[in-house]
PDB file of C-alpha atoms in Angstrom:
ATOM      1  CA  MET Q   1       0.000   0.000   0.000  1.00 93.00           C
ATOM      2  CA  LYS Q   2       1.331   3.382  -1.008  1.00 96.00           C
ATOM      3  CA  ILE Q   3       0.615   6.250   1.373  1.00 98.00           C
ATOM      4  CA  ALA Q   4       0.958  10.000   0.928  1.00 98.00           C
ATOM      5  CA  VAL Q   5       1.056  12.374   3.912  1.00 98.00           C
ATOM      6  CA  ILE Q   6       0.329  15.938   2.829  1.00 98.00           C
ATOM      7  CA  GLY Q   7       1.651  18.289   5.472  1.00 98.00           C
ATOM      8  CA  ALA Q   8       4.430  17.479   7.934  1.00 97.00           C
ATOM      9  CA  GLY Q   9       3.816  20.018  10.664  1.00 96.00           C
ATOM     10  CA  ALA Q  10       3.313  18.972  14.295  1.00 96.00           C
ATOM     11  CA  MET Q  11       0.415  16.595  13.587  1.00 97.00           C
ATOM     12  CA  GLY Q  12       1.356  15.514  10.068  1.00 98.00           C
ATOM     13  CA  GLY Q  13       4.936  14.969  11.127  1.00 98.00           C
ATOM     14  CA  ALA Q  14       3.821  12.890  14.114  1.00 98.00           C
ATOM     15  CA  LEU Q  15       1.605  10.776  11.833  1.00 98.00           C
ATOM     16  CA  ALA Q  16       4.419  10.229   9.356  1.00 98.00           C
ATOM     17  CA  GLU Q  17       6.768   9.259  12.159  1.00 97.00           C
ATOM     18  CA  GLY Q  18       4.209   6.829  13.553  1.00 98.00           C
ATOM     19  CA  LEU Q  19       3.680   5.230  10.159  1.00 98.00           C
ATOM     20  CA  LEU Q  20       7.410   4.849   9.645  1.00 97.00           C
ATOM     21  CA  LYS Q  21       8.229   3.505  13.106  1.00 96.00           C
ATOM     22  CA  HIS Q  22       5.175   1.586  14.269  1.00 96.00           C
ATOM     23  CA  THR Q  23       3.701  -0.128  11.223  1.00 96.00           C
ATOM     24  CA  ALA Q  24       4.941  -2.866   8.936  1.00 94.00           C
ATOM     25  CA  LEU Q  25       4.775  -0.590   5.922  1.00 95.00           C
ATOM     26  CA  SER Q  26       7.840  -0.198   3.783  1.00 96.00           C
ATOM     27  CA  ALA Q  27       9.326   3.254   4.370  1.00 96.00           C
ATOM     28  CA  GLY Q  28       9.738   3.710   0.628  1.00 94.00           C
ATOM     29  CA  ASP Q  29       5.974   3.334   0.176  1.00 96.00           C
ATOM     30  CA  ILE Q  30       5.353   6.390   2.362  1.00 98.00           C
ATOM     31  CA  THR Q  31       5.686   9.795   0.728  1.00 98.00           C
ATOM     32  CA  VAL Q  32       5.786  12.950   2.832  1.00 98.00           C
ATOM     33  CA  ALA Q  33       5.012  16.288   1.201  1.00 98.00           C
ATOM     34  CA  ASP Q  34       5.771  19.624   2.816  1.00 97.00           C
ATOM     35  CA  PRO Q  35       7.150  22.981   1.647  1.00 96.00           C
ATOM     36  CA  ASN Q  36       9.741  22.971   4.455  1.00 95.00           C
ATOM     37  CA  ILE Q  37      12.881  21.346   3.043  1.00 95.00           C
ATOM     38  CA  GLU Q  38      14.503  20.913   6.467  1.00 94.00           C
ATOM     39  CA  VAL Q  39      11.462  18.959   7.647  1.00 95.00           C
ATOM     40  CA  LEU Q  40      11.656  16.758   4.564  1.00 96.00           C
ATOM     41  CA  HIS Q  41      15.302  15.949   5.259  1.00 96.00           C
ATOM     42  CA  ARG Q  42      14.289  14.426   8.612  1.00 95.00           C
ATOM     43  CA  PHE Q  43      11.798  12.048   6.996  1.00 97.00           C
ATOM     44  CA  GLU Q  44      14.130  11.255   4.146  1.00 96.00           C
ATOM     45  CA  ALA Q  45      16.647  10.125   6.758  1.00 96.00           C
ATOM     46  CA  LEU Q  46      13.989   7.751   8.108  1.00 95.00           C
ATOM     47  CA  GLY Q  47      13.632   6.193   4.649  1.00 96.00           C
ATOM     48  CA  ALA Q  48      10.491   7.913   3.400  1.00 97.00           C
ATOM     49  CA  SER Q  49      10.108   9.382  -0.060  1.00 97.00           C
ATOM     50  CA  VAL Q  50       9.811  13.159   0.182  1.00 97.00           C
ATOM     51  CA  THR Q  51       8.695  16.000  -2.028  1.00 97.00           C
ATOM     52  CA  SER Q  52       7.751  19.640  -1.773  1.00 96.00           C
ATOM     53  CA  GLU Q  53       5.018  19.118  -4.393  1.00 96.00           C
ATOM     54  CA  ASN Q  54       1.666  17.760  -3.249  1.00 96.00           C
ATOM     55  CA  ASP Q  55       0.771  16.603  -6.760  1.00 94.00           C
ATOM     56  CA  ALA Q  56       3.885  14.471  -6.932  1.00 95.00           C
ATOM     57  CA  ALA Q  57       3.181  12.888  -3.555  1.00 96.00           C
ATOM     58  CA  VAL Q  58      -0.238  11.523  -4.509  1.00 95.00           C
ATOM     59  CA  VAL Q  59       0.791   9.810  -7.749  1.00 91.00           C
ATOM     60  CA  ASP Q  60      -0.208   6.124  -7.425  1.00 91.00           C
ATOM     61  CA  ALA Q  61      -1.149   6.612  -3.748  1.00 96.00           C
ATOM     62  CA  ASP Q  62      -3.705   4.190  -2.331  1.00 96.00           C
ATOM     63  CA  LEU Q  63      -4.201   6.221   0.837  1.00 97.00           C
ATOM     64  CA  ILE Q  64      -3.830   9.981   1.167  1.00 98.00           C
ATOM     65  CA  PHE Q  65      -3.689  11.817   4.479  1.00 98.00           C
ATOM     66  CA  VAL Q  66      -4.243  15.571   4.322  1.00 98.00           C
ATOM     67  CA  VAL Q  67      -2.893  16.982   7.577  1.00 98.00           C
ATOM     68  CA  VAL Q  68      -2.864  20.760   7.286  1.00 97.00           C
ATOM     69  CA  LYS Q  69      -4.321  23.733   9.141  1.00 96.00           C
ATOM     70  CA  PRO Q  70      -8.114  23.921   8.758  1.00 96.00           C
ATOM     71  CA  TRP Q  71      -7.983  27.043   6.577  1.00 97.00           C
ATOM     72  CA  LEU Q  72      -5.622  25.292   4.173  1.00 97.00           C
ATOM     73  CA  VAL Q  73      -7.792  22.232   3.574  1.00 98.00           C
ATOM     74  CA  GLN Q  74      -9.856  23.799   0.780  1.00 98.00           C
ATOM     75  CA  PRO Q  75      -6.965  25.005  -1.405  1.00 97.00           C
ATOM     76  CA  VAL Q  76      -4.996  21.806  -0.808  1.00 97.00           C
ATOM     77  CA  VAL Q  77      -7.773  19.344  -1.682  1.00 96.00           C
ATOM     78  CA  THR Q  78      -9.026  21.487  -4.562  1.00 95.00           C
ATOM     79  CA  ASN Q  79      -5.585  21.478  -6.111  1.00 94.00           C
ATOM     80  CA  LEU Q  80      -5.180  17.741  -5.581  1.00 94.00           C
ATOM     81  CA  LYS Q  81      -8.426  16.433  -7.024  1.00 90.00           C
ATOM     82  CA  ALA Q  82      -7.289  16.443 -10.652  1.00 88.00           C
ATOM     83  CA  SER Q  83      -4.344  14.208  -9.700  1.00 89.00           C
ATOM     84  CA  ILE Q  84      -6.346  11.577  -7.792  1.00 91.00           C
ATOM     85  CA  ASP Q  85      -8.059   8.483  -9.125  1.00 90.00           C
ATOM     86  CA  TYR Q  86     -11.149   8.319  -6.936  1.00 93.00           C
ATOM     87  CA  GLN Q  87     -11.726   4.685  -7.910  1.00 91.00           C
ATOM     88  CA  LYS Q  88      -8.579   3.460  -6.141  1.00 92.00           C
ATOM     89  CA  THR Q  89      -7.693   6.088  -3.557  1.00 95.00           C
ATOM     90  CA  THR Q  90      -8.942   6.567  -0.016  1.00 97.00           C
ATOM     91  CA  PHE Q  91      -8.805  10.082   1.343  1.00 96.00           C
ATOM     92  CA  VAL Q  92      -8.359  10.908   5.052  1.00 98.00           C
ATOM     93  CA  VAL Q  93      -8.556  14.493   6.265  1.00 98.00           C
ATOM     94  CA  ILE Q  94      -7.083  15.367   9.662  1.00 98.00           C
ATOM     95  CA  ALA Q  95      -8.149  18.926  10.418  1.00 97.00           C
ATOM     96  CA  ALA Q  96     -10.292  20.059  13.315  1.00 94.00           C
ATOM     97  CA  GLY Q  97     -13.577  21.743  12.505  1.00 94.00           C
ATOM     98  CA  VAL Q  98     -13.691  21.059   8.760  1.00 97.00           C
ATOM     99  CA  SER Q  99     -16.924  19.330   7.768  1.00 97.00           C
ATOM    100  CA  SER Q 100     -17.180  16.348   5.467  1.00 98.00           C
ATOM    101  CA  ALA Q 101     -19.884  18.158   3.449  1.00 97.00           C
ATOM    102  CA  ASP Q 102     -17.462  20.970   2.661  1.00 97.00           C
ATOM    103  CA  ILE Q 103     -14.639  18.606   1.786  1.00 97.00           C
ATOM    104  CA  LEU Q 104     -16.819  16.575  -0.567  1.00 96.00           C
ATOM    105  CA  SER Q 105     -18.079  19.734  -2.258  1.00 96.00           C
ATOM    106  CA  TRP Q 106     -14.520  21.004  -2.746  1.00 97.00           C
ATOM    107  CA  MET Q 107     -13.401  17.661  -4.159  1.00 95.00           C
ATOM    108  CA  ARG Q 108     -16.361  16.917  -6.417  1.00 94.00           C
ATOM    109  CA  LYS Q 109     -15.228  16.577 -10.025  1.00 91.00           C
ATOM    110  CA  HIS Q 110     -17.058  17.822 -13.094  1.00 88.00           C
ATOM    111  CA  ASP Q 111     -18.481  14.336 -13.656  1.00 89.00           C
ATOM    112  CA  GLY Q 112     -20.013  14.435 -10.169  1.00 89.00           C
ATOM    113  CA  SER Q 113     -17.648  11.878  -8.639  1.00 91.00           C
ATOM    114  CA  SER Q 114     -16.325  12.244  -5.081  1.00 92.00           C
ATOM    115  CA  PRO Q 115     -13.572  10.422  -3.202  1.00 94.00           C
ATOM    116  CA  THR Q 116     -13.893   7.762  -0.550  1.00 96.00           C
ATOM    117  CA  LEU Q 117     -13.559  10.009   2.486  1.00 97.00           C
ATOM    118  CA  PHE Q 118     -12.751   9.536   6.162  1.00 98.00           C
ATOM    119  CA  LEU Q 119     -12.170  12.122   8.853  1.00 98.00           C
ATOM    120  CA  ALA Q 120      -9.670  11.378  11.603  1.00 98.00           C
ATOM    121  CA  ILE Q 121      -8.367  13.094  14.709  1.00 98.00           C
ATOM    122  CA  PRO Q 122      -5.279  11.458  16.247  1.00 98.00           C
ATOM    123  CA  ASN Q 123      -3.001  13.179  18.735  1.00 97.00           C
ATOM    124  CA  ILE Q 124       0.728  13.791  18.620  1.00 97.00           C
ATOM    125  CA  ALA Q 125       1.441  10.659  20.669  1.00 97.00           C
ATOM    126  CA  ILE Q 126       0.910   8.803  17.393  1.00 98.00           C
ATOM    127  CA  ALA Q 127       4.617   9.443  16.809  1.00 98.00           C
ATOM    128  CA  VAL Q 128       5.426   7.048  19.660  1.00 97.00           C
ATOM    129  CA  GLY Q 129       2.625   4.567  18.925  1.00 97.00           C
ATOM    130  CA  GLN Q 130       0.348   5.837  21.703  1.00 97.00           C
ATOM    131  CA  SER Q 131      -2.316   7.969  20.004  1.00 98.00           C
ATOM    132  CA  MET Q 132      -5.993   8.089  20.869  1.00 98.00           C
ATOM    133  CA  THR Q 133      -7.501   8.406  17.402  1.00 98.00           C
ATOM    134  CA  PHE Q 134     -11.103   9.152  16.436  1.00 98.00           C
ATOM    135  CA  LEU Q 135     -12.176   7.899  13.026  1.00 98.00           C
ATOM    136  CA  VAL Q 136     -15.284   8.897  11.069  1.00 98.00           C
ATOM    137  CA  SER Q 137     -16.376   7.040   7.943  1.00 98.00           C
ATOM    138  CA  VAL Q 138     -18.069   9.569   5.687  1.00 97.00           C
ATOM    139  CA  ASN Q 139     -18.777   7.289   2.734  1.00 96.00           C
ATOM    140  CA  GLY Q 140     -16.276   4.463   3.090  1.00 94.00           C
ATOM    141  CA  GLN Q 141     -17.122   0.780   2.866  1.00 94.00           C
ATOM    142  CA  PRO Q 142     -16.941  -1.240   6.131  1.00 96.00           C
ATOM    143  CA  SER Q 143     -13.907  -3.134   4.821  1.00 96.00           C
ATOM    144  CA  LYS Q 144     -12.035   0.118   4.242  1.00 96.00           C
ATOM    145  CA  GLN Q 145     -12.976   1.358   7.714  1.00 97.00           C
ATOM    146  CA  GLU Q 146     -11.620  -1.860   9.212  1.00 97.00           C
ATOM    147  CA  GLU Q 147      -8.406  -1.443   7.247  1.00 97.00           C
ATOM    148  CA  LEU Q 148      -7.930   2.124   8.464  1.00 98.00           C
ATOM    149  CA  GLN Q 149      -8.773   1.235  12.044  1.00 98.00           C
ATOM    150  CA  ALA Q 150      -6.225  -1.561  11.965  1.00 98.00           C
ATOM    151  CA  LEU Q 151      -3.607   0.876  10.688  1.00 98.00           C
ATOM    152  CA  PHE Q 152      -4.344   3.440  13.402  1.00 98.00           C
ATOM    153  CA  ASP Q 153      -4.472   0.702  16.053  1.00 98.00           C
ATOM    154  CA  LYS Q 154      -0.835  -0.048  15.294  1.00 98.00           C
ATOM    155  CA  MET Q 155      -0.108   3.501  16.475  1.00 98.00           C
ATOM    156  CA  GLY Q 156      -2.320   3.560  19.571  1.00 97.00           C
ATOM    157  CA  SER Q 157      -6.049   3.064  20.107  1.00 97.00           C
ATOM    158  CA  THR Q 158      -8.896   3.947  17.745  1.00 98.00           C
ATOM    159  CA  LEU Q 159     -12.542   4.752  18.361  1.00 98.00           C
ATOM    160  CA  ILE Q 160     -15.104   4.839  15.549  1.00 98.00           C
ATOM    161  CA  VAL Q 161     -17.408   7.823  16.068  1.00 98.00           C
ATOM    162  CA  ASP Q 162     -19.920   9.877  14.143  1.00 97.00           C
ATOM    163  CA  GLU Q 163     -19.001  13.312  12.882  1.00 97.00           C
ATOM    164  CA  ASP Q 164     -21.035  15.056  15.584  1.00 96.00           C
ATOM    165  CA  HIS Q 165     -18.694  13.671  18.258  1.00 96.00           C
ATOM    166  CA  LEU Q 166     -15.472  14.646  16.518  1.00 96.00           C
ATOM    167  CA  ALA Q 167     -15.167  18.062  18.171  1.00 95.00           C
ATOM    168  CA  ALA Q 168     -15.582  16.526  21.625  1.00 96.00           C
ATOM    169  CA  GLY Q 169     -13.032  13.845  20.783  1.00 96.00           C
ATOM    170  CA  THR Q 170     -10.612  16.516  19.628  1.00 95.00           C
ATOM    171  CA  SER Q 171     -10.877  18.339  22.949  1.00 96.00           C
ATOM    172  CA  ILE Q 172     -10.622  15.216  25.087  1.00 96.00           C
ATOM    173  CA  ALA Q 173      -7.726  13.486  23.334  1.00 96.00           C
ATOM    174  CA  SER Q 174      -5.999  15.841  20.923  1.00 95.00           C
ATOM    175  CA  CYS Q 175      -6.144  19.015  23.018  1.00 95.00           C
ATOM    176  CA  GLY Q 176      -6.119  16.638  25.963  1.00 95.00           C
ATOM    177  CA  ILE Q 177      -2.419  15.957  25.468  1.00 95.00           C
ATOM    178  CA  ALA Q 178      -1.789  19.610  26.324  1.00 96.00           C
ATOM    179  CA  TYR Q 179      -4.169  19.462  29.293  1.00 96.00           C
ATOM    180  CA  ALA Q 180      -2.355  16.421  30.693  1.00 96.00           C
ATOM    181  CA  MET Q 181       1.000  18.136  30.166  1.00 97.00           C
ATOM    182  CA  ARG Q 182      -0.283  21.212  32.006  1.00 96.00           C
ATOM    183  CA  TYR Q 183      -1.200  19.058  35.020  1.00 96.00           C
ATOM    184  CA  MET Q 184       2.260  17.506  34.907  1.00 97.00           C
ATOM    185  CA  ARG Q 185       3.876  20.931  34.750  1.00 97.00           C
ATOM    186  CA  ALA Q 186       1.840  22.101  37.741  1.00 97.00           C
ATOM    187  CA  ALA Q 187       2.696  18.947  39.695  1.00 97.00           C
ATOM    188  CA  THR Q 188       6.358  19.410  38.838  1.00 98.00           C
ATOM    189  CA  GLU Q 189       6.303  23.008  40.049  1.00 97.00           C
ATOM    190  CA  GLY Q 190       4.584  21.898  43.247  1.00 97.00           C
ATOM    191  CA  SER Q 191       7.237  19.225  43.760  1.00 97.00           C
ATOM    192  CA  VAL Q 192       9.976  21.833  43.472  1.00 98.00           C
ATOM    193  CA  GLU Q 193       8.196  23.936  46.072  1.00 97.00           C
ATOM    194  CA  LEU Q 194       8.176  20.861  48.304  1.00 97.00           C
ATOM    195  CA  GLY Q 195      11.964  20.607  48.038  1.00 97.00           C
ATOM    196  CA  PHE Q 196      12.854  18.442  45.017  1.00 98.00           C
ATOM    197  CA  ARG Q 197      15.216  19.454  42.248  1.00 98.00           C
ATOM    198  CA  ALA Q 198      13.373  20.253  39.020  1.00 97.00           C
ATOM    199  CA  SER Q 199      14.833  17.262  37.154  1.00 97.00           C
ATOM    200  CA  ASP Q 200      13.893  14.886  39.976  1.00 98.00           C
ATOM    201  CA  ALA Q 201      10.449  16.486  40.266  1.00 97.00           C
ATOM    202  CA  LEU Q 202       9.697  15.847  36.602  1.00 97.00           C
ATOM    203  CA  LYS Q 203      10.903  12.245  36.901  1.00 98.00           C
ATOM    204  CA  ILE Q 204       8.614  11.703  39.899  1.00 98.00           C
ATOM    205  CA  VAL Q 205       5.561  13.202  38.192  1.00 97.00           C
ATOM    206  CA  ARG Q 206       6.178  11.421  34.892  1.00 97.00           C
ATOM    207  CA  GLN Q 207       6.484   8.018  36.558  1.00 98.00           C
ATOM    208  CA  THR Q 208       3.478   8.642  38.802  1.00 97.00           C
ATOM    209  CA  VAL Q 209       1.245   9.520  35.861  1.00 97.00           C
ATOM    210  CA  SER Q 210       2.576   6.553  33.898  1.00 96.00           C
ATOM    211  CA  GLY Q 211       1.835   4.288  36.863  1.00 97.00           C
ATOM    212  CA  ALA Q 212      -1.707   5.603  37.154  1.00 96.00           C
ATOM    213  CA  VAL Q 213      -2.389   4.937  33.476  1.00 95.00           C
ATOM    214  CA  THR Q 214      -0.874   1.458  33.689  1.00 96.00           C
ATOM    215  CA  LEU Q 215      -3.004   0.592  36.728  1.00 96.00           C
ATOM    216  CA  LEU Q 216      -6.217   1.592  34.963  1.00 96.00           C
ATOM    217  CA  ALA Q 217      -5.276  -0.379  31.863  1.00 94.00           C
ATOM    218  CA  ALA Q 218      -4.139  -3.464  33.766  1.00 96.00           C
ATOM    219  CA  ASN Q 219      -7.105  -3.593  36.155  1.00 95.00           C
ATOM    220  CA  GLY Q 220      -9.810  -2.301  33.830  1.00 95.00           C
ATOM    221  CA  SER Q 221     -10.944  -0.190  36.748  1.00 95.00           C
ATOM    222  CA  HIS Q 222     -12.626   3.182  37.180  1.00 96.00           C
ATOM    223  CA  PRO Q 223     -10.311   5.936  38.467  1.00 96.00           C
ATOM    224  CA  GLU Q 224     -12.382   6.250  41.655  1.00 96.00           C
ATOM    225  CA  GLU Q 225     -11.647   2.598  42.517  1.00 96.00           C
ATOM    226  CA  GLU Q 226      -7.920   3.271  42.445  1.00 96.00           C
ATOM    227  CA  ILE Q 227      -8.385   6.540  44.347  1.00 96.00           C
ATOM    228  CA  ASP Q 228     -10.216   4.666  47.119  1.00 96.00           C
ATOM    229  CA  LYS Q 229      -7.253   2.317  47.548  1.00 95.00           C
ATOM    230  CA  VAL Q 230      -4.983   5.173  48.616  1.00 95.00           C
ATOM    231  CA  THR Q 231      -7.511   7.427  50.355  1.00 96.00           C
ATOM    232  CA  THR Q 232      -7.282   6.537  54.043  1.00 94.00           C
ATOM    233  CA  PRO Q 233      -9.967   8.091  56.270  1.00 94.00           C
ATOM    234  CA  GLY Q 234      -8.477  11.203  57.833  1.00 95.00           C
ATOM    235  CA  GLY Q 235      -5.279  10.758  55.806  1.00 95.00           C
ATOM    236  CA  VAL Q 236      -3.176  13.081  53.690  1.00 96.00           C
ATOM    237  CA  THR Q 237      -4.568  11.918  50.312  1.00 96.00           C
ATOM    238  CA  ILE Q 238      -8.144  12.959  51.076  1.00 96.00           C
ATOM    239  CA  ARG Q 239      -6.870  16.266  52.420  1.00 96.00           C
ATOM    240  CA  GLY Q 240      -4.990  16.882  49.190  1.00 96.00           C
ATOM    241  CA  LEU Q 241      -7.946  15.861  47.029  1.00 96.00           C
ATOM    242  CA  ASN Q 242     -10.356  18.060  48.954  1.00 97.00           C
ATOM    243  CA  ALA Q 243      -7.960  21.009  48.759  1.00 97.00           C
ATOM    244  CA  MET Q 244      -7.794  20.593  44.960  1.00 96.00           C
ATOM    245  CA  GLU Q 245     -11.585  20.408  44.753  1.00 96.00           C
ATOM    246  CA  ARG Q 246     -11.951  23.581  46.816  1.00 97.00           C
ATOM    247  CA  GLU Q 247      -9.830  25.256  44.158  1.00 96.00           C
ATOM    248  CA  GLY Q 248     -12.166  23.933  41.477  1.00 96.00           C
ATOM    249  CA  PHE Q 249     -10.055  21.099  40.042  1.00 96.00           C
ATOM    250  CA  THR Q 250     -12.812  18.897  38.578  1.00 96.00           C
ATOM    251  CA  ASN Q 251     -14.878  21.807  37.330  1.00 96.00           C
ATOM    252  CA  ALA Q 252     -11.803  23.418  35.756  1.00 95.00           C
ATOM    253  CA  VAL Q 253     -11.088  20.215  33.813  1.00 95.00           C
ATOM    254  CA  ILE Q 254     -14.693  19.868  32.632  1.00 95.00           C
ATOM    255  CA  GLN Q 255     -14.938  23.508  31.612  1.00 95.00           C
ATOM    256  CA  GLY Q 256     -11.612  23.237  29.777  1.00 95.00           C
ATOM    257  CA  LEU Q 257     -12.829  20.221  27.827  1.00 95.00           C
ATOM    258  CA  LYS Q 258     -16.048  22.007  26.900  1.00 94.00           C
ATOM    259  CA  ALA Q 259     -14.154  25.142  25.852  1.00 94.00           C
ATOM    260  CA  GLY Q 260     -11.876  22.978  23.717  1.00 93.00           C
ATOM    261  CA  THR Q 261     -14.798  21.980  21.500  1.00 92.00           C
ATOM    262  CA  GLY Q 262     -14.917  25.544  20.207  1.00 79.00           C
ATOM    263  CA  LYS Q 263     -18.600  25.820  21.066  1.00 66.00           C
TER     264      LYS Q 263
END
C-alpha cells in the first residue's frame, strides 16, 4: 500500500513518524510532502520518499492523508483532485472543525464523482505509537474502515465515532495531550516547592502519571476505585484531594474540555 502524507507540521509529522516507526509498511511506500525542506530531510533520513510538491506525492497513492491547518484544507484538496483516481484512492482528512460536506463539495469533479472520504483526529502521541484516534467514515465501505482502524491501532487506540462527536473527541484526546501536560507541569512546580530538584520532580511526576495509566489499563478499573485504595480516612490523600476540589479542580477540567470543543 502506497501512502501520501500531505503536510508534515506537528500533527502531520507525528503521523508520518508513527507510520514509519510503528507499522509494517515499507518506508519507501510512504511519501511525505511539505514545503519545508529541512522537515523533509528528517523524513528522508527515516527512509520515506519526500517532495515539496503535493501533486507528486499523490501519484499512485492508495491512501492519502491531508494533515494541514483547517484554513488550508480547501486550497490543498481542490488542487489535488485532478491528480487523484477516486476509484482506487482513499482520502483521510485530519483537520479540526472542517466538515465532510465541505470537503466533498470542494473535491467533487465535473463528472459528479467524489472520493472515498474519512475524517480522523489522532493526537501527537501517534509518533510514539500511543495515540488516541477518532475515526469517522463519511462514505467508506466497512472493509475500508476496518483497514484504516487496523492501521491506526498499530499507532495507539482507535474509536469509531460519528461526525457530531469529533469536536468533543478533539478536545478530550488531541487538546487533551496539552491538558495532561499542564497538570504535569503544575505537579512538577509543586514538587519543586516541596523541596525536590526540578529534574527529579519531573521524573517523579512522569512516573506517577505513567503508573496511574498502567493501573487503569491493567485492572480495567474506574479511576475512583484506584483513588479509594490510597484514600485513608483522615489521611493526607483525602486532604490533598479536597484542597484541589476547593480550588475547582474537577470543574476546571470539565470547563476546559467544553471550551476545547470551540462551542
